[in-house]
PDB file of N, CA and C in Angstrom:
ATOM      1  N   MET A   1     -16.026  58.282  -1.568  1.00 75.00           N
ATOM      2  CA  MET A   1     -16.166  56.927  -2.038  1.00 75.00           C
ATOM      3  C   MET A   1     -14.978  56.082  -1.575  1.00 75.00           C
ATOM      4  N   LYS A   2     -15.229  55.322  -0.583  1.00 91.00           N
ATOM      5  CA  LYS A   2     -14.196  54.465  -0.017  1.00 91.00           C
ATOM      6  C   LYS A   2     -13.769  53.376  -1.014  1.00 91.00           C
ATOM      7  N   ARG A   3     -14.667  53.032  -1.923  1.00 94.00           N
ATOM      8  CA  ARG A   3     -14.390  51.976  -2.892  1.00 94.00           C
ATOM      9  C   ARG A   3     -13.210  52.353  -3.789  1.00 94.00           C
ATOM     10  N   TYR A   4     -13.146  53.618  -4.230  1.00 95.00           N
ATOM     11  CA  TYR A   4     -12.053  54.052  -5.099  1.00 95.00           C
ATOM     12  C   TYR A   4     -10.717  54.031  -4.368  1.00 95.00           C
ATOM     13  N   GLU A   5     -10.745  54.392  -3.096  1.00 95.00           N
ATOM     14  CA  GLU A   5      -9.513  54.353  -2.317  1.00 95.00           C
ATOM     15  C   GLU A   5      -9.014  52.920  -2.178  1.00 95.00           C
ATOM     16  N   ARG A   6      -9.908  52.014  -1.900  1.00 96.00           N
ATOM     17  CA  ARG A   6      -9.513  50.604  -1.766  1.00 96.00           C
ATOM     18  C   ARG A   6      -8.983  50.050  -3.080  1.00 96.00           C
ATOM     19  N   LEU A   7      -9.636  50.415  -4.182  1.00 97.00           N
ATOM     20  CA  LEU A   7      -9.165  49.944  -5.478  1.00 97.00           C
ATOM     21  C   LEU A   7      -7.789  50.511  -5.811  1.00 97.00           C
ATOM     22  N   SER A   8      -7.558  51.762  -5.456  1.00 97.00           N
ATOM     23  CA  SER A   8      -6.235  52.340  -5.728  1.00 97.00           C
ATOM     24  C   SER A   8      -5.161  51.632  -4.913  1.00 97.00           C
ATOM     25  N   TYR A   9      -5.442  51.326  -3.660  1.00 97.00           N
ATOM     26  CA  TYR A   9      -4.472  50.601  -2.840  1.00 97.00           C
ATOM     27  C   TYR A   9      -4.274  49.173  -3.337  1.00 97.00           C
ATOM     28  N   LEU A  10      -5.338  48.552  -3.810  1.00 98.00           N
ATOM     29  CA  LEU A  10      -5.242  47.197  -4.337  1.00 98.00           C
ATOM     30  C   LEU A  10      -4.331  47.148  -5.557  1.00 98.00           C
ATOM     31  N   PHE A  11      -4.513  48.070  -6.489  1.00 98.00           N
ATOM     32  CA  PHE A  11      -3.681  48.068  -7.684  1.00 98.00           C
ATOM     33  C   PHE A  11      -2.248  48.484  -7.381  1.00 98.00           C
ATOM     34  N   ALA A  12      -2.049  49.360  -6.417  1.00 98.00           N
ATOM     35  CA  ALA A  12      -0.690  49.714  -6.015  1.00 98.00           C
ATOM     36  C   ALA A  12       0.016  48.501  -5.389  1.00 98.00           C
ATOM     37  N   ALA A  13      -0.703  47.767  -4.567  1.00 98.00           N
ATOM     38  CA  ALA A  13      -0.129  46.561  -3.963  1.00 98.00           C
ATOM     39  C   ALA A  13       0.162  45.508  -5.028  1.00 98.00           C
ATOM     40  N   LEU A  14      -0.715  45.404  -6.014  1.00 98.00           N
ATOM     41  CA  LEU A  14      -0.495  44.459  -7.100  1.00 98.00           C
ATOM     42  C   LEU A  14       0.746  44.834  -7.910  1.00 98.00           C
ATOM     43  N   ALA A  15       0.972  46.124  -8.119  1.00 98.00           N
ATOM     44  CA  ALA A  15       2.167  46.566  -8.832  1.00 98.00           C
ATOM     45  C   ALA A  15       3.433  46.204  -8.053  1.00 98.00           C
ATOM     46  N   VAL A  16       3.405  46.394  -6.745  1.00 98.00           N
ATOM     47  CA  VAL A  16       4.561  46.039  -5.917  1.00 98.00           C
ATOM     48  C   VAL A  16       4.786  44.526  -5.932  1.00 98.00           C
ATOM     49  N   LEU A  17       3.717  43.765  -5.833  1.00 98.00           N
ATOM     50  CA  LEU A  17       3.833  42.314  -5.867  1.00 98.00           C
ATOM     51  C   LEU A  17       4.387  41.835  -7.207  1.00 98.00           C
ATOM     52  N   LEU A  18       3.915  42.429  -8.289  1.00 98.00           N
ATOM     53  CA  LEU A  18       4.425  42.057  -9.604  1.00 98.00           C
ATOM     54  C   LEU A  18       5.906  42.393  -9.751  1.00 98.00           C
ATOM     55  N   SER A  19       6.341  43.486  -9.172  1.00 98.00           N
ATOM     56  CA  SER A  19       7.766  43.829  -9.264  1.00 98.00           C
ATOM     57  C   SER A  19       8.618  42.808  -8.515  1.00 98.00           C
ATOM     58  N   ASN A  20       8.123  42.338  -7.385  1.00 98.00           N
ATOM     59  CA  ASN A  20       8.864  41.311  -6.639  1.00 98.00           C
ATOM     60  C   ASN A  20       8.897  39.991  -7.398  1.00 98.00           C
ATOM     61  N   VAL A  21       7.780  39.625  -8.000  1.00 98.00           N
ATOM     62  CA  VAL A  21       7.732  38.392  -8.790  1.00 98.00           C
ATOM     63  C   VAL A  21       8.661  38.510  -9.998  1.00 98.00           C
ATOM     64  N   MET A  22       8.680  39.690 -10.621  1.00 98.00           N
ATOM     65  CA  MET A  22       9.554  39.904 -11.769  1.00 98.00           C
ATOM     66  C   MET A  22      11.013  39.699 -11.375  1.00 98.00           C
ATOM     67  N   CYS A  23      11.425  40.260 -10.259  1.00 98.00           N
ATOM     68  CA  CYS A  23      12.810  40.101  -9.817  1.00 98.00           C
ATOM     69  C   CYS A  23      13.148  38.636  -9.575  1.00 98.00           C
ATOM     70  N   THR A  24      12.229  37.915  -8.977  1.00 98.00           N
ATOM     71  CA  THR A  24      12.462  36.499  -8.700  1.00 98.00           C
ATOM     72  C   THR A  24      12.581  35.690  -9.983  1.00 98.00           C
ATOM     73  N   VAL A  25      11.675  35.911 -10.906  1.00 97.00           N
ATOM     74  CA  VAL A  25      11.675  35.150 -12.164  1.00 97.00           C
ATOM     75  C   VAL A  25      12.925  35.454 -12.975  1.00 97.00           C
ATOM     76  N   VAL A  26      13.281  36.707 -13.090  1.00 97.00           N
ATOM     77  CA  VAL A  26      14.452  37.082 -13.883  1.00 97.00           C
ATOM     78  C   VAL A  26      15.731  36.539 -13.252  1.00 97.00           C
ATOM     79  N   ALA A  27      15.841  36.614 -11.940  1.00 97.00           N
ATOM     80  CA  ALA A  27      17.036  36.088 -11.276  1.00 97.00           C
ATOM     81  C   ALA A  27      17.161  34.582 -11.475  1.00 97.00           C
ATOM     82  N   TYR A  28      16.052  33.864 -11.345  1.00 97.00           N
ATOM     83  CA  TYR A  28      16.098  32.415 -11.537  1.00 97.00           C
ATOM     84  C   TYR A  28      16.445  32.065 -12.981  1.00 97.00           C
ATOM     85  N   ASP A  29      15.803  32.734 -13.923  1.00 97.00           N
ATOM     86  CA  ASP A  29      16.078  32.463 -15.332  1.00 97.00           C
ATOM     87  C   ASP A  29      17.527  32.785 -15.694  1.00 97.00           C
ATOM     88  N   HIS A  30      18.043  33.871 -15.146  1.00 97.00           N
ATOM     89  CA  HIS A  30      19.430  34.243 -15.440  1.00 97.00           C
ATOM     90  C   HIS A  30      20.394  33.198 -14.891  1.00 97.00           C
ATOM     91  N   CYS A  31      20.153  32.743 -13.687  1.00 97.00           N
ATOM     92  CA  CYS A  31      21.024  31.705 -13.109  1.00 97.00           C
ATOM     93  C   CYS A  31      20.946  30.410 -13.906  1.00 97.00           C
ATOM     94  N   ALA A  32      19.742  30.039 -14.297  1.00 96.00           N
ATOM     95  CA  ALA A  32      19.571  28.805 -15.073  1.00 96.00           C
ATOM     96  C   ALA A  32      20.247  28.924 -16.434  1.00 96.00           C
ATOM     97  N   MET A  33      20.142  30.096 -17.046  1.00 96.00           N
ATOM     98  CA  MET A  33      20.779  30.295 -18.355  1.00 96.00           C
ATOM     99  C   MET A  33      22.304  30.316 -18.224  1.00 96.00           C
ATOM    100  N   GLN A  34      22.820  30.894 -17.143  1.00 96.00           N
ATOM    101  CA  GLN A  34      24.270  30.880 -16.935  1.00 96.00           C
ATOM    102  C   GLN A  34      24.783  29.458 -16.765  1.00 96.00           C
ATOM    103  N   TRP A  35      24.061  28.667 -15.991  1.00 97.00           N
ATOM    104  CA  TRP A  35      24.468  27.281 -15.800  1.00 97.00           C
ATOM    105  C   TRP A  35      24.418  26.536 -17.123  1.00 97.00           C
ATOM    106  N   GLY A  36      23.329  26.726 -17.860  1.00 96.00           N
ATOM    107  CA  GLY A  36      23.199  26.042 -19.139  1.00 96.00           C
ATOM    108  C   GLY A  36      24.233  26.467 -20.157  1.00 96.00           C
ATOM    109  N   GLU A  37      24.603  27.724 -20.108  1.00 94.00           N
ATOM    110  CA  GLU A  37      25.617  28.229 -21.040  1.00 94.00           C
ATOM    111  C   GLU A  37      26.978  27.602 -20.757  1.00 94.00           C
ATOM    112  N   ARG A  38      27.279  27.424 -19.476  1.00 95.00           N
ATOM    113  CA  ARG A  38      28.588  26.869 -19.111  1.00 95.00           C
ATOM    114  C   ARG A  38      28.656  25.349 -19.250  1.00 95.00           C
ATOM    115  N   TYR A  39      27.626  24.668 -18.761  1.00 96.00           N
ATOM    116  CA  TYR A  39      27.736  23.213 -18.626  1.00 96.00           C
ATOM    117  C   TYR A  39      26.855  22.412 -19.583  1.00 96.00           C
ATOM    118  N   ALA A  40      25.740  22.935 -20.023  1.00 95.00           N
ATOM    119  CA  ALA A  40      24.830  22.163 -20.871  1.00 95.00           C
ATOM    120  C   ALA A  40      24.947  22.528 -22.344  1.00 95.00           C
ATOM    121  N   GLY A  41      25.737  23.534 -22.649  1.00 94.00           N
ATOM    122  CA  GLY A  41      25.972  23.874 -24.039  1.00 94.00           C
ATOM    123  C   GLY A  41      24.874  24.708 -24.692  1.00 94.00           C
ATOM    124  N   TYR A  42      24.177  25.535 -23.911  1.00 93.00           N
ATOM    125  CA  TYR A  42      23.159  26.416 -24.506  1.00 93.00           C
ATOM    126  C   TYR A  42      23.840  27.385 -25.463  1.00 93.00           C
ATOM    127  N   SER A  43      23.178  27.687 -26.557  1.00 92.00           N
ATOM    128  CA  SER A  43      23.761  28.619 -27.517  1.00 92.00           C
ATOM    129  C   SER A  43      23.301  30.054 -27.285  1.00 92.00           C
ATOM    130  N   VAL A  44      22.346  30.253 -26.404  1.00 92.00           N
ATOM    131  CA  VAL A  44      21.816  31.584 -26.117  1.00 92.00           C
ATOM    132  C   VAL A  44      22.564  32.161 -24.905  1.00 92.00           C
ATOM    133  N   PRO A  45      23.006  33.420 -24.976  1.00 94.00           N
ATOM    134  CA  PRO A  45      23.688  34.017 -23.814  1.00 94.00           C
ATOM    135  C   PRO A  45      22.724  34.235 -22.644  1.00 94.00           C
ATOM    136  N   ALA A  46      23.284  34.315 -21.463  1.00 93.00           N
ATOM    137  CA  ALA A  46      22.464  34.390 -20.249  1.00 93.00           C
ATOM    138  C   ALA A  46      21.690  35.693 -20.132  1.00 93.00           C
ATOM    139  N   HIS A  47      22.177  36.771 -20.738  1.00 93.00           N
ATOM    140  CA  HIS A  47      21.478  38.047 -20.590  1.00 93.00           C
ATOM    141  C   HIS A  47      20.135  38.081 -21.331  1.00 93.00           C
ATOM    142  N   VAL A  48      19.830  37.057 -22.102  1.00 95.00           N
ATOM    143  CA  VAL A  48      18.524  36.965 -22.772  1.00 95.00           C
ATOM    144  C   VAL A  48      17.413  36.787 -21.731  1.00 95.00           C
ATOM    145  N   ALA A  49      17.756  36.313 -20.558  1.00 95.00           N
ATOM    146  CA  ALA A  49      16.762  36.136 -19.493  1.00 95.00           C
ATOM    147  C   ALA A  49      16.135  37.458 -19.087  1.00 95.00           C
ATOM    148  N   PHE A  50      16.833  38.570 -19.329  1.00 96.00           N
ATOM    149  CA  PHE A  50      16.294  39.876 -18.963  1.00 96.00           C
ATOM    150  C   PHE A  50      15.147  40.311 -19.872  1.00 96.00           C
ATOM    151  N   LEU A  51      14.927  39.623 -20.967  1.00 96.00           N
ATOM    152  CA  LEU A  51      13.794  39.945 -21.841  1.00 96.00           C
ATOM    153  C   LEU A  51      12.452  39.649 -21.176  1.00 96.00           C
ATOM    154  N   SER A  52      12.464  38.797 -20.168  1.00 95.00           N
ATOM    155  CA  SER A  52      11.213  38.524 -19.461  1.00 95.00           C
ATOM    156  C   SER A  52      10.782  39.701 -18.590  1.00 95.00           C
ATOM    157  N   CYS A  53      11.625  40.717 -18.481  1.00 97.00           N
ATOM    158  CA  CYS A  53      11.242  41.947 -17.761  1.00 97.00           C
ATOM    159  C   CYS A  53      10.184  42.735 -18.523  1.00 97.00           C
ATOM    160  N   ILE A  54      10.147  42.590 -19.825  1.00 97.00           N
ATOM    161  CA  ILE A  54       9.258  43.414 -20.648  1.00 97.00           C
ATOM    162  C   ILE A  54       7.786  43.210 -20.304  1.00 97.00           C
ATOM    163  N   PRO A  55       7.257  41.978 -20.305  1.00 98.00           N
ATOM    164  CA  PRO A  55       5.828  41.843 -19.969  1.00 98.00           C
ATOM    165  C   PRO A  55       5.517  42.227 -18.523  1.00 98.00           C
ATOM    166  N   TYR A  56       6.440  41.919 -17.615  1.00 98.00           N
ATOM    167  CA  TYR A  56       6.219  42.325 -16.224  1.00 98.00           C
ATOM    168  C   TYR A  56       6.230  43.840 -16.091  1.00 98.00           C
ATOM    169  N   GLY A  57       7.143  44.491 -16.782  1.00 98.00           N
ATOM    170  CA  GLY A  57       7.204  45.946 -16.730  1.00 98.00           C
ATOM    171  C   GLY A  57       5.941  46.595 -17.270  1.00 98.00           C
ATOM    172  N   ILE A  58       5.410  46.044 -18.342  1.00 98.00           N
ATOM    173  CA  ILE A  58       4.163  46.566 -18.903  1.00 98.00           C
ATOM    174  C   ILE A  58       3.021  46.388 -17.914  1.00 98.00           C
ATOM    175  N   ALA A  59       2.939  45.219 -17.295  1.00 98.00           N
ATOM    176  CA  ALA A  59       1.867  44.965 -16.319  1.00 98.00           C
ATOM    177  C   ALA A  59       1.999  45.868 -15.094  1.00 98.00           C
ATOM    178  N   ILE A  60       3.225  46.105 -14.643  1.00 98.00           N
ATOM    179  CA  ILE A  60       3.442  46.991 -13.502  1.00 98.00           C
ATOM    180  C   ILE A  60       3.009  48.412 -13.840  1.00 98.00           C
ATOM    181  N   MET A  61       3.347  48.867 -15.039  1.00 98.00           N
ATOM    182  CA  MET A  61       2.959  50.215 -15.442  1.00 98.00           C
ATOM    183  C   MET A  61       1.439  50.343 -15.561  1.00 98.00           C
ATOM    184  N   ILE A  62       0.790  49.324 -16.085  1.00 98.00           N
ATOM    185  CA  ILE A  62      -0.672  49.360 -16.195  1.00 98.00           C
ATOM    186  C   ILE A  62      -1.309  49.418 -14.810  1.00 98.00           C
ATOM    187  N   CYS A  63      -0.808  48.607 -13.881  1.00 98.00           N
ATOM    188  CA  CYS A  63      -1.348  48.623 -12.514  1.00 98.00           C
ATOM    189  C   CYS A  63      -1.118  49.979 -11.849  1.00 98.00           C
ATOM    190  N   ALA A  64       0.039  50.570 -12.071  1.00 98.00           N
ATOM    191  CA  ALA A  64       0.323  51.871 -11.474  1.00 98.00           C
ATOM    192  C   ALA A  64      -0.580  52.958 -12.058  1.00 98.00           C
ATOM    193  N   ILE A  65      -0.836  52.896 -13.351  1.00 98.00           N
ATOM    194  CA  ILE A  65      -1.725  53.874 -13.985  1.00 98.00           C
ATOM    195  C   ILE A  65      -3.141  53.725 -13.469  1.00 98.00           C
ATOM    196  N   ILE A  66      -3.610  52.489 -13.340  1.00 98.00           N
ATOM    197  CA  ILE A  66      -4.966  52.252 -12.824  1.00 98.00           C
ATOM    198  C   ILE A  66      -5.076  52.705 -11.375  1.00 98.00           C
ATOM    199  N   ALA A  67      -4.041  52.440 -10.584  1.00 98.00           N
ATOM    200  CA  ALA A  67      -4.046  52.874  -9.179  1.00 98.00           C
ATOM    201  C   ALA A  67      -4.105  54.389  -9.091  1.00 98.00           C
ATOM    202  N   ARG A  68      -3.340  55.068  -9.927  1.00 98.00           N
ATOM    203  CA  ARG A  68      -3.364  56.536  -9.924  1.00 98.00           C
ATOM    204  C   ARG A  68      -4.728  57.061 -10.360  1.00 98.00           C
ATOM    205  N   PHE A  69      -5.335  56.416 -11.349  1.00 97.00           N
ATOM    206  CA  PHE A  69      -6.650  56.823 -11.813  1.00 97.00           C
ATOM    207  C   PHE A  69      -7.681  56.726 -10.690  1.00 97.00           C
ATOM    208  N   PHE A  70      -7.695  55.595  -9.990  1.00 97.00           N
ATOM    209  CA  PHE A  70      -8.660  55.429  -8.903  1.00 97.00           C
ATOM    210  C   PHE A  70      -8.361  56.375  -7.738  1.00 97.00           C
ATOM    211  N   TYR A  71      -7.078  56.655  -7.483  1.00 97.00           N
ATOM    212  CA  TYR A  71      -6.745  57.579  -6.405  1.00 97.00           C
ATOM    213  C   TYR A  71      -7.211  58.996  -6.745  1.00 97.00           C
ATOM    214  N   LYS A  72      -7.022  59.410  -7.988  1.00 96.00           N
ATOM    215  CA  LYS A  72      -7.503  60.732  -8.392  1.00 96.00           C
ATOM    216  C   LYS A  72      -9.025  60.810  -8.315  1.00 96.00           C
ATOM    217  N   LYS A  73      -9.676  59.722  -8.687  1.00 95.00           N
ATOM    218  CA  LYS A  73     -11.133  59.672  -8.617  1.00 95.00           C
ATOM    219  C   LYS A  73     -11.599  59.760  -7.158  1.00 95.00           C
ATOM    220  N   TYR A  74     -10.867  59.114  -6.270  1.00 95.00           N
ATOM    221  CA  TYR A  74     -11.178  59.170  -4.836  1.00 95.00           C
ATOM    222  C   TYR A  74     -10.982  60.581  -4.299  1.00 95.00           C
ATOM    223  N   ARG A  75      -9.859  61.210  -4.673  1.00 94.00           N
ATOM    224  CA  ARG A  75      -9.563  62.561  -4.192  1.00 94.00           C
ATOM    225  C   ARG A  75     -10.591  63.578  -4.722  1.00 94.00           C
ATOM    226  N   ALA A  76     -11.086  63.350  -5.915  1.00 93.00           N
ATOM    227  CA  ALA A  76     -12.055  64.265  -6.510  1.00 93.00           C
ATOM    228  C   ALA A  76     -13.420  64.134  -5.832  1.00 93.00           C
ATOM    229  N   SER A  77     -13.688  62.970  -5.269  1.00 88.00           N
ATOM    230  CA  SER A  77     -15.001  62.761  -4.637  1.00 88.00           C
ATOM    231  C   SER A  77     -15.066  63.302  -3.219  1.00 88.00           C
ATOM    232  N   LEU A  78     -13.937  63.747  -2.667  1.00 85.00           N
ATOM    233  CA  LEU A  78     -13.936  64.272  -1.294  1.00 85.00           C
ATOM    234  C   LEU A  78     -14.520  65.645  -1.216  1.00 85.00           C
TER     235      LEU A  78
END
């Protein structure tokens, strides 16, 4: 079943893409929070920006699990 192989690659690629987006978002938020902490008077420390890793991490893990599931299903159909 070629369909399962394609789905496994699709979800693996989605997991990689989400990890790159996560790094970009967290880096931007951290820089913005550092600037705000120094110059705009934010009361929240800059390391709070790392909390946005949690939903991305969950989504990456779900995509990786789904990709593994479809890959095992593909391997079993051979």
